Coordinates of N, CA, C and O in Angstrom, one line a residue:
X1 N 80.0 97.1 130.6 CA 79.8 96.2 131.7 C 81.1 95.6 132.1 O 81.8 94.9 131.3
X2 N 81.6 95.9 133.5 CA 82.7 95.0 133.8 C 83.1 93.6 133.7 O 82.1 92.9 133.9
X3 N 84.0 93.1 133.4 CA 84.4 91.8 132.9 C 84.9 91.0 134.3 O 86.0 90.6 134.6
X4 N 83.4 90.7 135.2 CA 84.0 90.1 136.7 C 85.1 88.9 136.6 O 86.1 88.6 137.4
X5 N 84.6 88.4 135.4 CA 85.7 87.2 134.6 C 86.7 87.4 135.0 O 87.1 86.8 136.0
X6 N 87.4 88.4 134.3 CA 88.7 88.8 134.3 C 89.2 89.0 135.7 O 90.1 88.3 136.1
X7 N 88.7 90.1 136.4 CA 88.8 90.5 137.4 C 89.0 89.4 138.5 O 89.9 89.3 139.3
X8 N 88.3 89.0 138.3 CA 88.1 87.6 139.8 C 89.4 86.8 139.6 O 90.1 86.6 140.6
X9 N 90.0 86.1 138.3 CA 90.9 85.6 137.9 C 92.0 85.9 138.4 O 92.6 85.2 139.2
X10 N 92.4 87.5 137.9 CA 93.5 88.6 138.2 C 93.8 88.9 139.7 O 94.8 89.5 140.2
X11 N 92.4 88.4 140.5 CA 92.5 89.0 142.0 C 93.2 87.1 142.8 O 94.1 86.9 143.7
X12 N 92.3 86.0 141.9 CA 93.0 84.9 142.4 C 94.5 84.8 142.4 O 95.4 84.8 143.3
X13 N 94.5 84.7 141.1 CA 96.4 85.2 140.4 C 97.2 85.6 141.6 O 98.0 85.0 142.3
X14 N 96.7 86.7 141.7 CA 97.6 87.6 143.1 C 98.0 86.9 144.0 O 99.2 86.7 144.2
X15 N 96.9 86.2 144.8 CA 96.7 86.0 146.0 C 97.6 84.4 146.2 O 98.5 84.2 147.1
X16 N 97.1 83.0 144.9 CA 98.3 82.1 144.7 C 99.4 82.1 143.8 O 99.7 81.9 142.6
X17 N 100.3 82.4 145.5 CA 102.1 82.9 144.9 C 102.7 81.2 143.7 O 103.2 81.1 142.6
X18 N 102.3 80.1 144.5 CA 102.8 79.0 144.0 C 102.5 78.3 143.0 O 103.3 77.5 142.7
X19 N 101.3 78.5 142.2 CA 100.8 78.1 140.7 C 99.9 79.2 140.2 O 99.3 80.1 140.7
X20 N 100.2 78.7 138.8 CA 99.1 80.0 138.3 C 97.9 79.5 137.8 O 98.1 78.8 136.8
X21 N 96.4 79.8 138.1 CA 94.9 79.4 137.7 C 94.8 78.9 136.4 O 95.3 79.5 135.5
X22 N 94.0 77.7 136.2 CA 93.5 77.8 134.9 C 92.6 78.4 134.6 O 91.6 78.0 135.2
X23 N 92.5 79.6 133.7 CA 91.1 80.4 132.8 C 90.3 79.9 132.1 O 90.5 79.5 130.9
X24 N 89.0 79.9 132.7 CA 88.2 79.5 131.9 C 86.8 80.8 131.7 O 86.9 81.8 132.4
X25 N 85.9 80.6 130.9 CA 84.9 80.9 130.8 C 83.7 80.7 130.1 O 83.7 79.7 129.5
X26 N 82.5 81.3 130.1 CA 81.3 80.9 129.1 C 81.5 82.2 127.7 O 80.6 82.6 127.1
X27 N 82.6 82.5 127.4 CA 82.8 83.3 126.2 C 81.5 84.6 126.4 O 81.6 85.5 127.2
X28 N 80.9 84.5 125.9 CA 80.0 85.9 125.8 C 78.7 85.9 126.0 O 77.9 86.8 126.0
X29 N 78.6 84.6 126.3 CA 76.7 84.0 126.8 C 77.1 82.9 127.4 O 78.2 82.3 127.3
X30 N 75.9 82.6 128.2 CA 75.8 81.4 129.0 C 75.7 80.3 128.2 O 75.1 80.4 127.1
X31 N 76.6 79.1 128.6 CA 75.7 77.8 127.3 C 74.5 77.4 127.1 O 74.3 77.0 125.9
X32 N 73.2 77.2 128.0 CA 72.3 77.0 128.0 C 71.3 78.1 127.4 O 71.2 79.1 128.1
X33 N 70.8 78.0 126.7 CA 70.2 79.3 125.9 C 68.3 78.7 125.9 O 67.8 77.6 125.5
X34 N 67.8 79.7 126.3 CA 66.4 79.2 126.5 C 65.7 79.4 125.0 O 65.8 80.3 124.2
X35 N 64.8 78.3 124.9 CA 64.2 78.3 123.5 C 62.8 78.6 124.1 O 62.1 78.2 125.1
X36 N 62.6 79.7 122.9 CA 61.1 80.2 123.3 C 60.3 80.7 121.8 O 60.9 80.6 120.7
X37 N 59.2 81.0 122.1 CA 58.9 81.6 120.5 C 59.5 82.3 119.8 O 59.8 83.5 120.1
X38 N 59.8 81.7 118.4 CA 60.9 82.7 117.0 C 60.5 84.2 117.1 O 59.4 84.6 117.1
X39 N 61.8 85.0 117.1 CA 61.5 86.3 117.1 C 62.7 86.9 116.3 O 63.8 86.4 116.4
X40 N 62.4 88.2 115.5 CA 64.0 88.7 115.2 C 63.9 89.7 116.0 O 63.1 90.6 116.1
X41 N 65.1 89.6 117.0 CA 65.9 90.8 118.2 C 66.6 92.0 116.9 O 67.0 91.8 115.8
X42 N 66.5 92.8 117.7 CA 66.9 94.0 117.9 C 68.7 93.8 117.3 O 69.3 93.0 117.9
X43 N 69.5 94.6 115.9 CA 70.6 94.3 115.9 C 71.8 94.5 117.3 O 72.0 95.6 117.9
X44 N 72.5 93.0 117.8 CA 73.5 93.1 118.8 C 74.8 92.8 118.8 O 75.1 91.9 118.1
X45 N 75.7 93.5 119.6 CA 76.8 93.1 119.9 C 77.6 92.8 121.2 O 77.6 93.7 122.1
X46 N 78.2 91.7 121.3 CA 78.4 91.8 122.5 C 80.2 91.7 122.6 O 80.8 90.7 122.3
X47 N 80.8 92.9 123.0 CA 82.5 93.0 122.4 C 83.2 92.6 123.7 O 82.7 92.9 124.8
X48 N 84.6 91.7 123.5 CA 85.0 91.7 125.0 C 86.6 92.7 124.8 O 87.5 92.9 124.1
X49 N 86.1 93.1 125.8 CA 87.3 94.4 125.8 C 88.6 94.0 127.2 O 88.3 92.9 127.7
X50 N 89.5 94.5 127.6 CA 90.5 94.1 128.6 C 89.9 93.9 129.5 O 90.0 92.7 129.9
X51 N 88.9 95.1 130.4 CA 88.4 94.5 131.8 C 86.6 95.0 131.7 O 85.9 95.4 132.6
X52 N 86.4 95.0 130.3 CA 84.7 95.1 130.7 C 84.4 94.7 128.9 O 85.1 94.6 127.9
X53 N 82.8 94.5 129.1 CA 82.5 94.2 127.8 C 81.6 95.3 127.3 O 80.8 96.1 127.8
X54 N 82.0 95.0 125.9 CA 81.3 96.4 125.3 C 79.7 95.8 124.7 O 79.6 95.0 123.8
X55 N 78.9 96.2 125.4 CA 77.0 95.7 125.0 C 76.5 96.8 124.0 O 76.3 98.0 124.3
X56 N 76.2 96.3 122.6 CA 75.6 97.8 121.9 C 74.4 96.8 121.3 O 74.8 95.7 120.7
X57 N 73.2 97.1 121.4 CA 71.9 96.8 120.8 C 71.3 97.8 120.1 O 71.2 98.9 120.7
X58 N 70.8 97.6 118.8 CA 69.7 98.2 118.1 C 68.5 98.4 118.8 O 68.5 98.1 120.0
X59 N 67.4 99.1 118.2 CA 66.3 99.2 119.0 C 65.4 98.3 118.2 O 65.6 98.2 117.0
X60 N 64.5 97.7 118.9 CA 63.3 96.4 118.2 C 62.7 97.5 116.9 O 62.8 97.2 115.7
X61 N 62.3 98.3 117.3 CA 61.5 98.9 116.5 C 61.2 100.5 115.7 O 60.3 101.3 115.4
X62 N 62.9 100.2 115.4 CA 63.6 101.2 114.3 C 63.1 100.7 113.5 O 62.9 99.5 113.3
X63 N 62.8 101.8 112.8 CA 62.4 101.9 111.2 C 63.5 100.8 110.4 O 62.9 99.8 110.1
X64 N 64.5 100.8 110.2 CA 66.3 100.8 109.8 C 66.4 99.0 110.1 O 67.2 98.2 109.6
X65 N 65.4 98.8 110.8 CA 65.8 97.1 111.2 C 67.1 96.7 111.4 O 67.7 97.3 112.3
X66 N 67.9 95.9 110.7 CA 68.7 95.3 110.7 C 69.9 96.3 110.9 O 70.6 96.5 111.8
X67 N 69.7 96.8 109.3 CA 71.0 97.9 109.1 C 70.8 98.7 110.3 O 71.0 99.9 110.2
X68 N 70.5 98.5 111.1 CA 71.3 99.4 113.0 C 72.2 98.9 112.9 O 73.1 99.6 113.5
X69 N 72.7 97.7 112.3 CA 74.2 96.6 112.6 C 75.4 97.5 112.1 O 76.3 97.8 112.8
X70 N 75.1 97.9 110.9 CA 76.2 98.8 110.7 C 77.1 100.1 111.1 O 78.2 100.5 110.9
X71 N 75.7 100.4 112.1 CA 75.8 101.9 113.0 C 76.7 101.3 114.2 O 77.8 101.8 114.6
X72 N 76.0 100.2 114.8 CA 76.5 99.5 115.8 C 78.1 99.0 115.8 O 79.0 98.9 116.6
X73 N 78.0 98.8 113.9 CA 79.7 98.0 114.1 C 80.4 99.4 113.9 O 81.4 99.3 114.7
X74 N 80.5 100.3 113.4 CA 81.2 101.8 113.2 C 81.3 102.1 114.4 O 82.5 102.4 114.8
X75 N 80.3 102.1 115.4 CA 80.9 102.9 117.0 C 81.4 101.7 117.5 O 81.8 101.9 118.6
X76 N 81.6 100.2 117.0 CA 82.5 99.6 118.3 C 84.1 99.7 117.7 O 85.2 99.7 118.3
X77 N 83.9 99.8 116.0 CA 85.4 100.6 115.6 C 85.9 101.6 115.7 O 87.1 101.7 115.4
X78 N 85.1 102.6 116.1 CA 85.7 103.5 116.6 C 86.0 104.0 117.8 O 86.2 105.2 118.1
X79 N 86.1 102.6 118.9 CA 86.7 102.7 119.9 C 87.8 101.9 120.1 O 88.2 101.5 121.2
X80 N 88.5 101.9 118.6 CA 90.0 100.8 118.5 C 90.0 99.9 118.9 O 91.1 99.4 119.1
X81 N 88.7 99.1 119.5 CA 88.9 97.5 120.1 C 88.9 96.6 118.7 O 89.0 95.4 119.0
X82 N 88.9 96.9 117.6 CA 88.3 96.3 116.7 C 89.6 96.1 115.3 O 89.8 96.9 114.4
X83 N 90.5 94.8 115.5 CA 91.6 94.5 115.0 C 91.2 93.4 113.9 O 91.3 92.2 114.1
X84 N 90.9 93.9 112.7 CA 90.8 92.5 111.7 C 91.6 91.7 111.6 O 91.0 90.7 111.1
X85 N 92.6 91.5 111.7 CA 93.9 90.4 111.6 C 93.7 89.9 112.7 O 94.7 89.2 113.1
X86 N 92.6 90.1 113.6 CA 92.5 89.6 115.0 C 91.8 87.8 115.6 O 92.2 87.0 116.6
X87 N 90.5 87.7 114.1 CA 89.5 87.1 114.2 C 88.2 87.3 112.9 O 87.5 88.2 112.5
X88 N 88.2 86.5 112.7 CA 87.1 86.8 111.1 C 86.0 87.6 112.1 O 86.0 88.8 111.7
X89 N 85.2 87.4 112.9 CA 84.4 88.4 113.8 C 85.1 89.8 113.9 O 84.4 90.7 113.6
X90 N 86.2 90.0 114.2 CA 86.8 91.5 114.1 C 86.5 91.7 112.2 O 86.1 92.8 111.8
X91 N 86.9 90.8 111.4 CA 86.6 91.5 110.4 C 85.8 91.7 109.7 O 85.7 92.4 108.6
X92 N 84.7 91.0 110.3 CA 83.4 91.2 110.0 C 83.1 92.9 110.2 O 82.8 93.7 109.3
X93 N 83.2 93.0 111.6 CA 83.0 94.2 112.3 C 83.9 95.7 111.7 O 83.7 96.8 112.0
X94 N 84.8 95.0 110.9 CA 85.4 95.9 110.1 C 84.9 96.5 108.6 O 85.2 97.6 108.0
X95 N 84.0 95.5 108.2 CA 83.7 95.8 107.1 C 82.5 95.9 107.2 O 81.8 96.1 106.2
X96 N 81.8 95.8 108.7 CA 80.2 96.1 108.6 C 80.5 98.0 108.9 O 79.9 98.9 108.5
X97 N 81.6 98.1 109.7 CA 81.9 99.6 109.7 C 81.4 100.7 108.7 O 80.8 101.8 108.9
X98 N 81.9 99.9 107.3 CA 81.7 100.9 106.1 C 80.7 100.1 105.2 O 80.6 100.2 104.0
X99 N 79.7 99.4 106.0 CA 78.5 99.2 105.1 C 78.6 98.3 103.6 O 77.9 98.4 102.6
X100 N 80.3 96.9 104.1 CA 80.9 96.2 103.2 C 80.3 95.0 103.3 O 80.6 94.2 102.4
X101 N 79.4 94.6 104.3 CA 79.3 93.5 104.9 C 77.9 93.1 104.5 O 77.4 93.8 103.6
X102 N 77.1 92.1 104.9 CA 75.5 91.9 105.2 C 75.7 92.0 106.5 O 76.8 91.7 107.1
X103 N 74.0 92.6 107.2 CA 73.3 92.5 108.3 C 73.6 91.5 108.9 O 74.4 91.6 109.8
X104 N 73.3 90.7 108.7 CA 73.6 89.3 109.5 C 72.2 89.0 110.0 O 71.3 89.8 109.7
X105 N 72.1 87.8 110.9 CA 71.1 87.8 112.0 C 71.4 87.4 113.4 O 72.6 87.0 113.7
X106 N 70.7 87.5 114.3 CA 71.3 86.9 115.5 C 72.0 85.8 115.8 O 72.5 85.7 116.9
X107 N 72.2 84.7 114.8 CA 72.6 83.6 114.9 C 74.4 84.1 114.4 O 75.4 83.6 114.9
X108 N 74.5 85.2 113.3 CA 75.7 85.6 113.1 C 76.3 86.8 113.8 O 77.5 87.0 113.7
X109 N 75.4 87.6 114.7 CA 76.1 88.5 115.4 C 76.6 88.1 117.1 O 77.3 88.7 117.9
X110 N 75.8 86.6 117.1 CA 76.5 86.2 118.7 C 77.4 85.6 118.2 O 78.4 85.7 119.0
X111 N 77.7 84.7 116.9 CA 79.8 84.3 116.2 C 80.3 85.0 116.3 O 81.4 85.0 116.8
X112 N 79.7 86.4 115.8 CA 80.8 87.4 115.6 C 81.2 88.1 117.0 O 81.8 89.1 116.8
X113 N 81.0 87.8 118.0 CA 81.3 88.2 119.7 C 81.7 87.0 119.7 O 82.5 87.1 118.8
X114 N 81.8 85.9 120.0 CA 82.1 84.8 119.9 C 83.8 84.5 119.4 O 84.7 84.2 120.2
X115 N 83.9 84.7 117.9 CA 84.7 84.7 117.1 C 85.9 85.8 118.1 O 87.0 85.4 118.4
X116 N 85.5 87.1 118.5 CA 86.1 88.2 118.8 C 86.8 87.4 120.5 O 88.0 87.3 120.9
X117 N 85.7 87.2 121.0 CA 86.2 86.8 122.2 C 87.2 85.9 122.4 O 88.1 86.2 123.2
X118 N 87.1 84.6 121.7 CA 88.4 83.6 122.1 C 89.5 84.0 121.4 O 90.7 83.6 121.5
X119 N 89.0 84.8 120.6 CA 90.4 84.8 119.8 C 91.5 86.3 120.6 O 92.7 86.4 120.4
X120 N 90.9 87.0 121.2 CA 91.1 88.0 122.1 C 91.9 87.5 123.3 O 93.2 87.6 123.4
X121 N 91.0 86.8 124.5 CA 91.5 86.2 125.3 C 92.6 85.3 125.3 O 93.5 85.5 126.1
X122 N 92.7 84.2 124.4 CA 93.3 83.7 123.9 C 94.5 84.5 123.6 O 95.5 84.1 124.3
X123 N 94.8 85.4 122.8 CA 95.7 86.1 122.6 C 96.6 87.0 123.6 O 97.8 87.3 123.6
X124 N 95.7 87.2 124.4 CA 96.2 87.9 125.9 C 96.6 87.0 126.9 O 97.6 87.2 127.6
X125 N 95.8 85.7 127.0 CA 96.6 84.8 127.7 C 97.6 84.2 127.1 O 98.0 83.3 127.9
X126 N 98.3 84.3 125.9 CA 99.9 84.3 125.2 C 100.6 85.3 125.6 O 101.7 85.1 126.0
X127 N 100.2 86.3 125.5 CA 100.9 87.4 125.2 C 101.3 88.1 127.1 O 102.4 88.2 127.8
X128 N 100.1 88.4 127.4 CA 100.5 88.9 128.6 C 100.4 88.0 130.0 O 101.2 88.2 130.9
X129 N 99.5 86.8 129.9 CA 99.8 86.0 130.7 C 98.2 86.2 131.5 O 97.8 85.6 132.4
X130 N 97.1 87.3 130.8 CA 96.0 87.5 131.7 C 94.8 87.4 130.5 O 95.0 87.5 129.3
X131 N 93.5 87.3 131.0 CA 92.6 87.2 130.0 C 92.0 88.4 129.4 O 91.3 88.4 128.5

C-alpha cells in the first residue's frame, strides 16, 4: 500500500523553498480504535517501508492459527526491510523468522509495527531528512 504520508510530505517539502514541514503521523493505525465484540483476528502485520507499507495477514480460518505469524514474519524478512538493531519489533520479526519467538496476539503484533515504525521514520528523518 503506498505511504500517501510520505508522499504528501515530500511533495509539500518541494514546493516550500523557505522552511522545512514538521512530520507527523498516526504511525500504523488510526488512534481511535473501535471497540466491539472480543475476537482473535487473523495473524497481522503491518510494515512501514520508504514509500509504501507492507500489509501481510493470516487467514481467520487456517488450520495453523496463530503460527501463520511465523510464515508472515519470514516473507517480511525476506524482503530485507527487516533490521534487528533497528527496533525490538524488527527483532521480534527476526526471531519470529526462524520460529524463535511466541505467536504473540494482536495486542503484540500492532507494537511490533508500531515499535518498527517510529523507530524507522524516525531514523530516516536523522539520517536523510525524509520520513
Amino acid at each position: 500500500i503506498p505511504r500517501y504520508d510520505a508522499a504528501m510530505w515530500n511533495s509539500l517539502r518541494k514546493r516550500i523553498r523557505d522552511r522545512v514541514p514538521i512530520f507527523g503521523d498516526y504511525a500504523i493505525a488510526y488512534p481511535a480504535q473501535t471497540a466491539g465484540a472480543p475476537f482473535a483476528p487473523a495473524p497481522q502485520l503491518r510494515f512501514t517501508a520508504e514509500a509504501s507499507w507492507l500489509v501481510m495477514k493470516g487467514r481467520l480460518r487456517d488450520r495453523r492459527g496463530a503460527s501463520q505469524f511465523f510464515d508472515i514474519c519470514a516473507r517480511i524478512a525476506a524482503t530485507g526491510l527487516v533490521d534487528p538493531s533497528l527496533s525490538w519489533g524488527d527483532d521480534y520479526v527476526d526471531r519470529a523468522a526462524r520460529s524463535e519467538s511466541k505467536t504473540g496476539n494482536a495486542m503484540i503484533w500492532r507494537a511490533i509495527g508500531t515499535s518498527h515504525h517510529l523507530a524507522y521514520v524516525a531514523s530516516r528523518l536523522a539520517i536523510v531528512g525524509a520520513p
